[in-house]
Every structure is written in structure tokens, then in C-alpha cells.
Amino acid sequence: MASANLMRSLGATTATSGPSATSAYLHTSSSTRSPKVTPSKVHHFKTIPDSSFPLGYLATGLHCGVKKHKDTSAPPPNDLAIILSTTHRTSSAACFTLNAFKAAPVVVSTEVLAKTGGHARALVVNSGCANAVTGRQGMQDAWAMAKATDTLVSTYGYRTLSSSSESHTLVMSTGVIGQLLPTSKVLDGISNAASSRVGSGFDAWTQAAKAFMTTDTFPKLRAKSYVDAKGNTIRFAGIDKGAGMIHPKMGPPGPPHATLLGMIATDAAISPKSLQSALTWAVERSFNSISVDGDMSTNDTIVCFANGASQTEEVDESKDIEAYVKFRDELTSFAVDLAKLVVLDGEGATKFVTVTGATSYEDAHKIASTVSASSLVKCALYGEDANWGRILCAVGYTSPLSTPINPTQISLSFIPSDGSEHLKLLTKGEPEVVDEVRAKKILERDELEIRIELGLGKESAQYYTCDLSHEYVTINGDYRS
């Protein structure tokens, strides 16, 4: 991958638009820029009261030896997480990567969901090894993780909904592709989990969140609650991980349909079919609407458990659409918050951007995705250069679209995060005179909205992306060491 400076130099020789073209060229052609210092992101990790977490779950995280213990002056890094529901009737759902090279844990989890009818009740996660493109041995290792976790669940005295010997555990792995798991270490870790800090509060969930991490700079853990129409409190907790190899495209389980992993647990009661429907909707508008580098992983997985521990009436889409939509929308809002954490981490990225378009939802989403994944747009953002011609270029090559783009109808603006006046760059196809000094100040901020108005309809979509920095190249040029 070319360095960010080289990309900016190459980009400076391409076509630009509008009165700002000359200044943009002079600004971006420098090849002597020093890499920016990436600000700390640990402030995104927040303490959460124990009472905020959903009822009926146990969680833990520990070190089993998949990850290297490089800094012997610090505790070894967590690389194994287990989360389980303590209620016997737990609904489960998932969305998996559409990459043709689906990792062994993806295949195993898909089968578990099918065989249990959406009633898996536990999750085991390892980091440090993706167990992807690992052949028959990789499949055996993933199944071994699931069965060992089933045994752990039974030691707590929790029974499953059915008497079937089928596994009720979903499996996720993240790390280097093409390497076999040190399975004996993982299985020993699962056996030892019972004596680790298993709990239902903030500390236990934090240890689990740390075990998800690879190149992440902070544990990604959130919790929220809402009150349903009958006055009942419903709680969510969520963990995800990801900073690179992020441009997910996930769908529900079924035939071919550094990694993004995520799990959401709720104490709501909802049927498996309705939970899958709600999760699919939520993922399309959250995790499927983020991009760090344009690379879709072999392991991308989002799972959701709903155990009914809130003692509320079961939500079913076919029986009470109003209650279902309320749950779906709350789940979507929570998923968006979790997805934004991935973009904020962004493997060295220093900016968070929202892209909005207006046409059919599918067209808007496709255009927003193309702009968000453009390396030239990302490099301009990193260089704090309002080279907005790159944005229009990405819009213009997006295909296929159901409605052709009309260049004379497009408007483009930067929306500052401080609430100040919008910076118009293009209005109905005509370039504006851009205040380059103000544009740079807007781009210096951590958050920015790039608003693309297509002028073709009333539909819109959002995408969350980031810049492409020197640190991203450094991290991914040395990932396996």
C-alpha cells in the first residue's frame, strides 16, 4: 500500500474542480509532511454501572496463550471471552460475512443456529488467530471450542431448551488468517474459565471486551436501556472489535449469501425469527454502513442473544408489529453506536465522517459506501485538504444505480460538528468560492459530515468512515509480528 504522502502527491496530479483547484494542488503536492500524532482514543472507553447490564448473563475474559505476551511488565493480554445466558429459553440470531472464504467459526455458528432453531445460548471468542482458510483442521478446532463451552455451561447447572446433543454455542475468532489455532491452549482456557472472574457486572463484561481486541486501542463496550409501551425496562449490552479490514457486508445465515466482530445481549423476550429480522435490519444500517479500509473480512460476524430475563411478553413481528418496530429501532440505534466505535478506532485514523445521500435507499447507500471507501478521499481527509473533486469523482463512478446521476442537480457541503454554518462546495452542479482557511479548520476536527444532495428523491443513507493515515500503513505493514 502506498504511503499517505505518496497518495496525496499522486492525487494532486489528477483533475480537480472549482476555484479551489490551484490551492488544493499546491497544498497536497508536498511530500515532506511529517506524520501527524494520532490522538489517544482511550476516552471512548467508559465506566458503566452494573445495573445497566441486561439480566441473566454471565461474562468473562482471560489469557489462554493465543496472543503473544510481549510486555512482561504488564499482565498478559486477554485472548479468550465467554458470554452465556442463564435462562433456558434464549433466542439467538446472527449476520455473517458474505466473503467466499468464510472462516471456520462462521460455518460452525451458521450450523449451530440452524440446528437449534435460533436457540443458541452461549458465545466463545478467541483473538490472535482468525481460524480462517485452515481447512478440515480449522473446522474441527471451531467445533471443539463450541463443545468445550457447552460443557462449561452445563457445569453451571444451566440446561438448554432441548435435550439434543447438538451444540448451543456460537463461535467467533479474529486475528491472522491462514494459521491454525493452538487448540489445546484454547480448550484449557475454556476449562479454566469457571475459575476466572465470571460475573454479570462491568468488570466481567470489560474483561470479555478486552479479549475481543487485536489492533484495537480501547475495549469497545456499551450498554443502554429503554422502556417499552407497557412500562417495562429492557436492557442491552454490546461488545465489538475492529479497526482494520473493515468494510463489512453481512447477511443472515444461509447459503452463500483484523475483522469486525460484535455481540449484543438483551434481556428482552423476542422470538428467534423476529430477532433475526430485527438484527438484519439493524446491521444493514449500522455495521454494513461503516468503512475503514474497504476490505471485507473472512470472519465478520454480529450475533445477538435475547433471553427474556426481563420477564416481559415475547415480541413477535407477526402478532404485535408496534412492539416489534420499537424493539427493532432501539436495537438499530444501539448497533449504530457500537459501529461508530469501530470507525473511531480506525487503526491509526484520526477522523470520523458521516456521508449522506438522497435517492432510493439502495442507491444512496451504494454511493455513500463508494465515497467512504475511496483511498483518495481518505488521504485528503487525513491531509485536511478540501479536495472535494475527489468526492464527486467517487460519486460519479458508483455503479450500478437504479437512477442515473444528474451532475447538474448535485450539491455538496461540509457540515461542521460544532453546529456552525455549513460550508458549501457545490450547488446544483455549480462550484462555490471556497474559504480554504475555514475548510481546513473544519477538517481539523475529529468529526465531520460530508453531505451529498443528489436532487433525485427523498431517500437517504448514512455511512461512517475515517481517514487513511501513516499509522494505518505502519500497523498493517507489520501485523503478524
XYZ file of C-alpha atoms in Angstrom:
481
model
C 0.000 0.000 0.000
C 1.382 3.449 -0.888
C 2.119 5.843 1.943
C -0.374 8.621 2.631
C 2.142 11.246 1.440
C 2.702 9.440 -1.850
C -1.044 9.073 -2.343
C -1.530 12.783 -1.766
C 1.214 13.551 -4.302
C -0.384 11.289 -6.883
C -3.806 12.735 -6.113
C -2.506 16.249 -6.676
C -1.860 15.476 -10.346
C -5.418 14.355 -11.001
C -8.276 16.526 -12.212
C -9.767 18.913 -9.672
C -12.849 21.087 -9.848
C -13.802 24.620 -8.939
C -11.957 27.765 -7.889
C -10.087 25.899 -5.157
C -8.243 23.668 -7.655
C -4.946 25.615 -7.644
C -4.685 25.948 -3.890
C -5.652 22.309 -3.439
C -2.903 21.268 -5.848
C -0.241 23.305 -4.058
C -1.351 22.066 -0.656
C -1.441 18.372 -1.490
C 1.708 18.143 -3.554
C 4.045 18.360 -0.556
C 5.997 15.161 0.063
C 7.766 16.383 3.210
C 4.801 16.422 5.599
C 5.574 14.759 8.915
C 3.107 12.133 10.113
C 0.513 13.564 12.483
C 0.490 12.364 16.057
C -2.556 10.156 16.490
C -4.559 11.322 19.498
C -5.334 8.876 22.287
C -8.709 7.178 21.983
C -8.925 5.635 25.443
C -11.508 8.247 26.468
C -14.026 6.348 24.338
C -13.919 3.552 26.926
C -16.422 4.499 29.620
C -17.353 3.106 33.022
C -20.865 1.635 33.050
C -22.928 0.973 36.204
C -23.502 -2.710 36.932
C -27.253 -2.079 36.972
C -27.171 -1.065 33.300
C -26.307 -4.553 32.043
C -29.037 -6.968 30.922
C -30.279 -9.538 33.395
C -29.466 -13.227 33.045
C -25.974 -13.166 31.510
C -22.508 -14.174 32.725
C -19.313 -12.985 31.052
C -15.570 -13.382 31.445
C -12.315 -12.809 29.595
C -8.851 -14.272 30.169
C -5.465 -15.028 28.620
C -5.102 -18.555 27.276
C -1.950 -18.124 25.171
C -3.120 -17.414 21.618
C -1.715 -13.890 21.774
C 1.959 -13.273 22.481
C 2.809 -11.812 25.875
C 5.217 -9.169 24.603
C 5.327 -6.821 27.603
C 6.247 -8.962 30.587
C 5.951 -5.945 32.892
C 2.182 -5.928 32.222
C -0.457 -8.644 32.652
C -0.832 -10.916 29.602
C -3.459 -9.735 27.120
C -6.887 -11.333 27.201
C -7.497 -13.538 24.168
C -10.489 -15.658 25.173
C -14.008 -14.473 26.038
C -17.101 -16.407 27.056
C -20.602 -14.973 27.401
C -23.588 -17.122 28.295
C -27.256 -16.740 29.067
C -28.544 -18.221 32.308
C -32.106 -18.638 31.044
C -33.013 -21.843 29.256
C -35.186 -20.218 26.569
C -32.795 -17.848 24.807
C -33.352 -16.629 21.258
C -30.324 -16.018 19.067
C -29.599 -14.516 15.664
C -26.570 -13.549 13.612
C -25.349 -11.842 10.467
C -22.222 -13.241 8.825
C -19.684 -12.138 6.245
C -20.527 -12.638 2.577
C -16.848 -13.249 1.787
C -16.458 -16.501 -0.192
C -13.658 -17.579 2.192
C -15.868 -17.884 5.267
C -13.827 -18.739 8.333
C -14.470 -21.985 10.215
C -16.224 -20.220 13.134
C -18.651 -18.618 10.661
C -19.539 -22.006 9.180
C -19.901 -23.621 12.606
C -22.049 -20.806 14.030
C -24.311 -20.874 10.976
C -24.883 -24.586 11.527
C -25.493 -24.152 15.264
C -28.184 -21.541 14.619
C -29.869 -23.778 12.043
C -29.835 -26.911 14.209
C -31.056 -25.152 17.364
C -33.760 -23.202 15.541
C -32.259 -19.926 16.757
C -31.811 -21.018 20.371
C -28.039 -20.849 20.912
C -27.286 -19.532 24.382
C -23.511 -19.089 24.643
C -20.679 -17.399 22.760
C -16.966 -18.198 22.802
C -14.477 -15.813 21.186
C -10.731 -16.006 20.666
C -8.451 -13.269 19.374
C -4.967 -13.582 17.894
C -5.877 -16.228 15.302
C -8.742 -15.962 12.791
C -9.025 -19.718 12.146
C -9.774 -18.797 8.522
C -8.609 -20.702 5.426
C -7.492 -23.514 7.733
C -9.194 -26.489 6.042
C -10.601 -29.509 7.866
C -8.457 -28.935 10.948
C -9.862 -25.441 11.339
C -13.413 -26.818 11.290
C -12.533 -29.423 13.912
C -10.987 -26.720 16.106
C -14.047 -24.468 15.865
C -16.363 -27.354 16.802
C -14.051 -28.253 19.695
C -14.398 -24.702 21.034
C -18.186 -24.923 20.810
C -18.398 -28.320 22.541
C -15.996 -27.281 25.320
C -18.135 -24.215 26.005
C -21.271 -26.385 26.084
C -19.570 -28.414 28.818
C -18.726 -25.244 30.715
C -22.358 -24.091 30.533
C -23.521 -27.422 31.939
C -21.111 -27.139 34.888
C -23.066 -24.084 35.995
C -26.208 -26.213 36.055
C -27.899 -24.406 33.183
C -29.940 -26.589 30.893
C -30.715 -25.939 27.240
C -34.176 -25.670 25.745
C -33.875 -29.081 24.104
C -32.356 -32.363 25.183
C -30.478 -32.551 21.898
C -26.757 -33.240 21.955
C -26.286 -30.502 19.381
C -24.087 -27.594 20.407
C -25.767 -24.419 21.669
C -22.608 -22.289 21.445
C -21.683 -19.771 18.754
C -18.001 -19.283 17.917
C -16.058 -16.223 16.769
C -12.339 -15.826 16.021
C -10.206 -12.881 14.935
C -6.547 -12.407 14.092
C -4.137 -13.672 11.456
C -5.660 -15.596 8.517
C -4.204 -18.926 7.388
C -2.761 -20.055 10.719
C -4.058 -22.927 12.847
C -5.311 -22.287 16.351
C -3.222 -23.514 19.288
C -6.293 -25.555 20.150
C -5.008 -27.159 23.348
C -4.376 -23.706 24.829
C -7.844 -22.505 23.864
C -9.569 -25.599 25.279
C -7.575 -25.323 28.514
C -8.623 -21.686 28.721
C -12.291 -22.614 28.330
C -11.951 -25.226 31.090
C -10.271 -22.653 33.344
C -12.920 -20.009 32.682
C -15.061 -21.306 35.533
C -12.378 -20.221 37.998
C -11.794 -16.821 36.360
C -13.675 -13.613 37.071
C -17.046 -14.736 35.771
C -19.699 -12.187 36.571
C -22.616 -10.105 35.360
C -21.308 -6.590 36.015
C -18.997 -4.038 34.444
C -15.703 -5.725 35.378
C -16.684 -9.093 33.901
C -18.018 -7.530 30.695
C -14.845 -5.429 30.418
C -12.623 -8.495 30.647
C -14.670 -10.076 27.858
C -14.414 -6.926 25.733
C -10.623 -6.887 26.133
C -10.463 -10.443 24.820
C -12.079 -9.325 21.547
C -9.237 -6.876 20.794
C -6.462 -7.214 18.201
C -5.187 -3.856 16.904
C -7.979 -2.048 18.773
C -6.742 0.756 21.021
C -9.593 0.522 23.545
C -12.220 -2.056 24.602
C -15.483 -1.379 22.799
C -18.247 -1.905 25.364
C -21.596 -0.159 25.649
C -24.917 -0.615 27.480
C -28.294 1.071 27.190
C -31.916 0.587 28.175
C -35.341 1.662 27.033
C -38.869 1.465 28.387
C -41.398 -0.419 26.287
C -45.035 0.548 25.752
C -46.068 -1.328 28.906
C -43.534 0.432 31.114
C -41.029 -2.430 31.260
C -37.299 -1.688 31.220
C -35.372 -3.542 28.503
C -31.569 -3.587 28.698
C -28.867 -4.063 26.055
C -25.134 -4.703 26.360
C -22.804 -4.853 23.402
C -19.181 -5.570 22.568
C -17.476 -5.193 19.228
C -13.974 -5.052 17.861
C -12.348 -3.796 14.724
C -10.005 -1.135 13.496
C -8.768 -2.521 10.168
C -10.025 -4.880 7.434
C -13.318 -3.070 7.860
C -15.845 -2.783 5.053
C -18.459 -5.315 6.117
C -21.201 -6.820 4.021
C -23.104 -9.223 6.221
C -26.362 -11.074 5.853
C -28.475 -13.585 7.773
C -27.296 -17.182 7.970
C -27.977 -19.300 4.927
C -26.402 -20.428 1.679
C -23.654 -18.235 0.185
C -25.220 -15.169 0.670
C -8.438 -7.717 11.556
C -12.183 -8.256 11.133
C -15.370 -6.918 12.585
C -16.826 -8.944 15.415
C -19.721 -7.885 17.577
C -22.204 -9.261 20.043
C -25.339 -7.775 21.551
C -27.151 -9.234 24.530
C -30.577 -8.142 25.705
C -32.972 -9.307 28.405
C -35.931 -8.711 26.091
C -38.163 -11.625 25.118
C -38.486 -11.987 21.348
C -38.995 -14.953 19.021
C -35.922 -16.189 17.092
C -37.484 -15.310 13.730
C -38.323 -11.765 14.819
C -34.885 -11.341 16.424
C -33.206 -12.329 13.156
C -35.416 -9.922 11.222
C -34.616 -7.069 13.616
C -30.878 -7.816 13.620
C -30.696 -7.971 9.817
C -32.400 -4.558 9.616
C -30.106 -3.115 12.281
C -26.877 -4.470 10.774
C -27.693 -3.059 7.321
C -27.995 0.414 8.882
C -25.018 0.157 11.214
C -22.205 -2.359 10.744
C -22.880 -2.666 6.995
C -22.585 1.134 6.815
C -19.021 1.589 8.036
C -15.702 1.522 6.222
C -12.134 1.874 7.452
C -10.159 0.476 4.520
C -12.564 -1.154 2.051
C -11.528 -4.725 2.937
C -14.250 -7.269 3.772
C -13.065 -9.848 6.299
C -13.451 -13.620 6.198
C -14.738 -13.542 9.792
C -17.187 -10.620 10.071
C -19.915 -11.682 12.481
C -22.563 -9.932 14.567
C -24.567 -12.084 16.976
C -27.491 -11.185 19.198
C -28.969 -13.006 22.185
C -32.354 -12.249 23.778
C -33.031 -14.256 26.923
C -36.332 -12.874 28.230
C -34.925 -12.324 31.737
C -36.808 -9.017 31.895
C -39.955 -11.164 32.329
C -41.749 -9.286 29.572
C -44.157 -10.654 26.990
C -42.444 -12.184 23.957
C -42.241 -9.846 20.973
C -43.366 -11.384 17.709
C -43.401 -9.448 14.451
C -46.471 -11.292 13.202
C -48.520 -10.607 16.342
C -47.599 -7.120 17.548
C -45.902 -5.054 14.845
C -45.776 -1.944 17.044
C -43.793 -3.680 19.800
C -41.541 -5.278 17.175
C -40.749 -1.971 15.437
C -39.969 -0.370 18.806
C -37.518 -3.167 19.636
C -36.027 -3.138 16.119
C -35.439 0.610 16.183
C -33.884 0.513 19.666
C -31.625 -2.337 18.540
C -30.656 -0.363 15.421
C -29.797 2.752 17.416
C -27.623 0.674 19.753
C -25.929 -1.082 16.816
C -25.114 2.295 15.230
C -23.423 3.418 18.458
C -21.330 0.242 18.528
C -20.435 0.531 14.836
C -19.235 4.113 15.302
C -16.722 2.886 17.896
C -15.034 0.797 15.201
C -14.680 3.817 12.911
C -13.443 5.994 15.772
C -10.656 3.476 16.414
C -9.856 3.112 12.715
C -6.305 1.680 13.029
C -4.489 4.997 13.138
C -7.287 7.073 11.643
C -7.866 10.497 13.158
C -11.228 11.471 11.731
C -14.836 10.279 11.763
C -17.053 11.150 8.805
C -20.745 10.758 8.002
C -21.757 10.607 4.339
C -25.406 11.235 3.446
C -27.040 10.901 0.004
C -30.597 11.306 -1.273
C -32.200 8.913 -3.784
C -33.574 5.396 -3.253
C -32.088 3.892 -0.084
C -30.133 1.321 -2.099
C -28.629 3.950 -4.401
C -27.850 6.307 -1.517
C -26.184 3.515 0.449
C -24.116 2.440 -2.552
C -22.904 5.999 -3.244
C -22.101 6.617 0.418
C -20.167 3.338 0.520
C -18.127 4.242 -2.577
C -17.168 7.669 -1.229
C -16.363 6.224 2.210
C -14.024 3.586 0.755
C -12.141 5.912 -1.618
C -8.442 5.955 -0.727
C -8.027 9.372 -2.344
C -10.883 10.846 -0.325
C -9.437 9.319 2.853
C -5.966 10.711 2.114
C -7.410 14.185 1.522
C -9.219 13.975 4.859
C -6.014 12.950 6.599
C -4.175 15.860 4.979
C -7.018 18.219 5.987
C -7.334 19.186 2.352
C -10.738 20.217 0.987
C -10.076 18.454 -2.308
C -13.790 17.949 -2.888
C -13.350 16.924 -6.527
C -12.301 13.503 -5.232
C -15.688 13.126 -3.543
C -17.562 13.909 -6.755
C -15.279 11.576 -8.678
C -16.256 8.718 -6.359
C -19.944 9.608 -6.684
C -19.597 9.605 -10.470
C -18.108 6.116 -10.791
C -20.579 4.455 -8.414
C -22.480 1.714 -10.248
C -24.886 0.220 -10.890
C -27.556 2.689 -9.819
C -31.292 2.427 -10.408
C -31.475 6.148 -11.202
C -28.675 7.802 -13.232
C -26.848 10.688 -11.576
C -27.600 14.147 -12.960
C -24.447 16.260 -12.439
C -26.453 19.495 -12.729
C -28.560 18.577 -9.681
C -25.842 17.591 -7.207
C -24.956 19.771 -4.211
C -22.051 19.096 -1.848
C -21.333 20.571 1.588
C -19.147 20.086 4.644
C -21.244 20.139 7.830
C -19.084 21.218 10.814
C -19.542 19.254 14.036
C -19.640 22.455 16.109
C -23.003 23.481 14.656
C -21.624 26.433 12.719
C -22.705 27.368 9.203
C -22.426 24.731 6.509
C -19.533 25.113 4.070
C -21.000 24.850 0.577
C -18.673 23.371 -2.022
C -21.029 22.756 -4.936
C -24.615 23.896 -5.514
C -26.738 22.337 -8.256
C -23.600 21.399 -10.173
C -22.013 24.869 -9.873
C -18.820 25.252 -7.791
C -18.778 27.689 -4.896
C -15.927 30.020 -3.965
C -14.464 28.035 -1.038
C -12.865 29.630 2.006
C -9.847 27.318 2.189
C -8.797 28.535 5.643
C -12.208 27.721 7.131
C -12.322 24.439 5.218
C -9.046 23.348 6.801
C -10.285 24.266 10.276
C -13.407 22.178 9.722
C -11.304 19.230 8.566
C -9.038 19.514 11.602
C -11.910 18.454 13.871
C -12.443 14.809 14.768
C -15.952 14.708 13.341
C -17.266 15.894 10.009
C -20.327 15.268 7.867
C -19.924 15.222 4.118
C -23.405 15.896 2.754
C -24.143 14.868 -0.821
C -27.531 16.010 -2.137
C -28.373 14.167 -5.364
C -31.573 16.093 -6.090
C -33.316 12.954 -7.322
C -35.648 11.982 -4.484
C -36.260 11.927 -0.753
C -34.451 8.765 0.331
C -31.127 8.873 2.167
C -28.465 6.687 3.731
C -25.567 7.218 6.099
C -22.083 5.771 6.182
C -19.400 6.104 8.806
C -15.793 6.213 7.709
C -12.427 7.713 8.583
C -9.206 8.928 7.043
C -6.165 6.934 5.910
C -3.111 7.730 7.996
C 0.574 6.929 8.199
C -0.115 4.881 11.323
C -2.584 2.668 9.455
C 0.172 1.704 6.996
C 2.620 1.113 9.862
C 0.206 -1.139 11.766
C -0.786 -3.230 8.764
C 2.714 -3.430 7.313
C 3.813 -5.234 10.472
C 0.621 -7.033 11.524
C 1.992 -10.537 12.075
C 4.993 -9.667 14.211
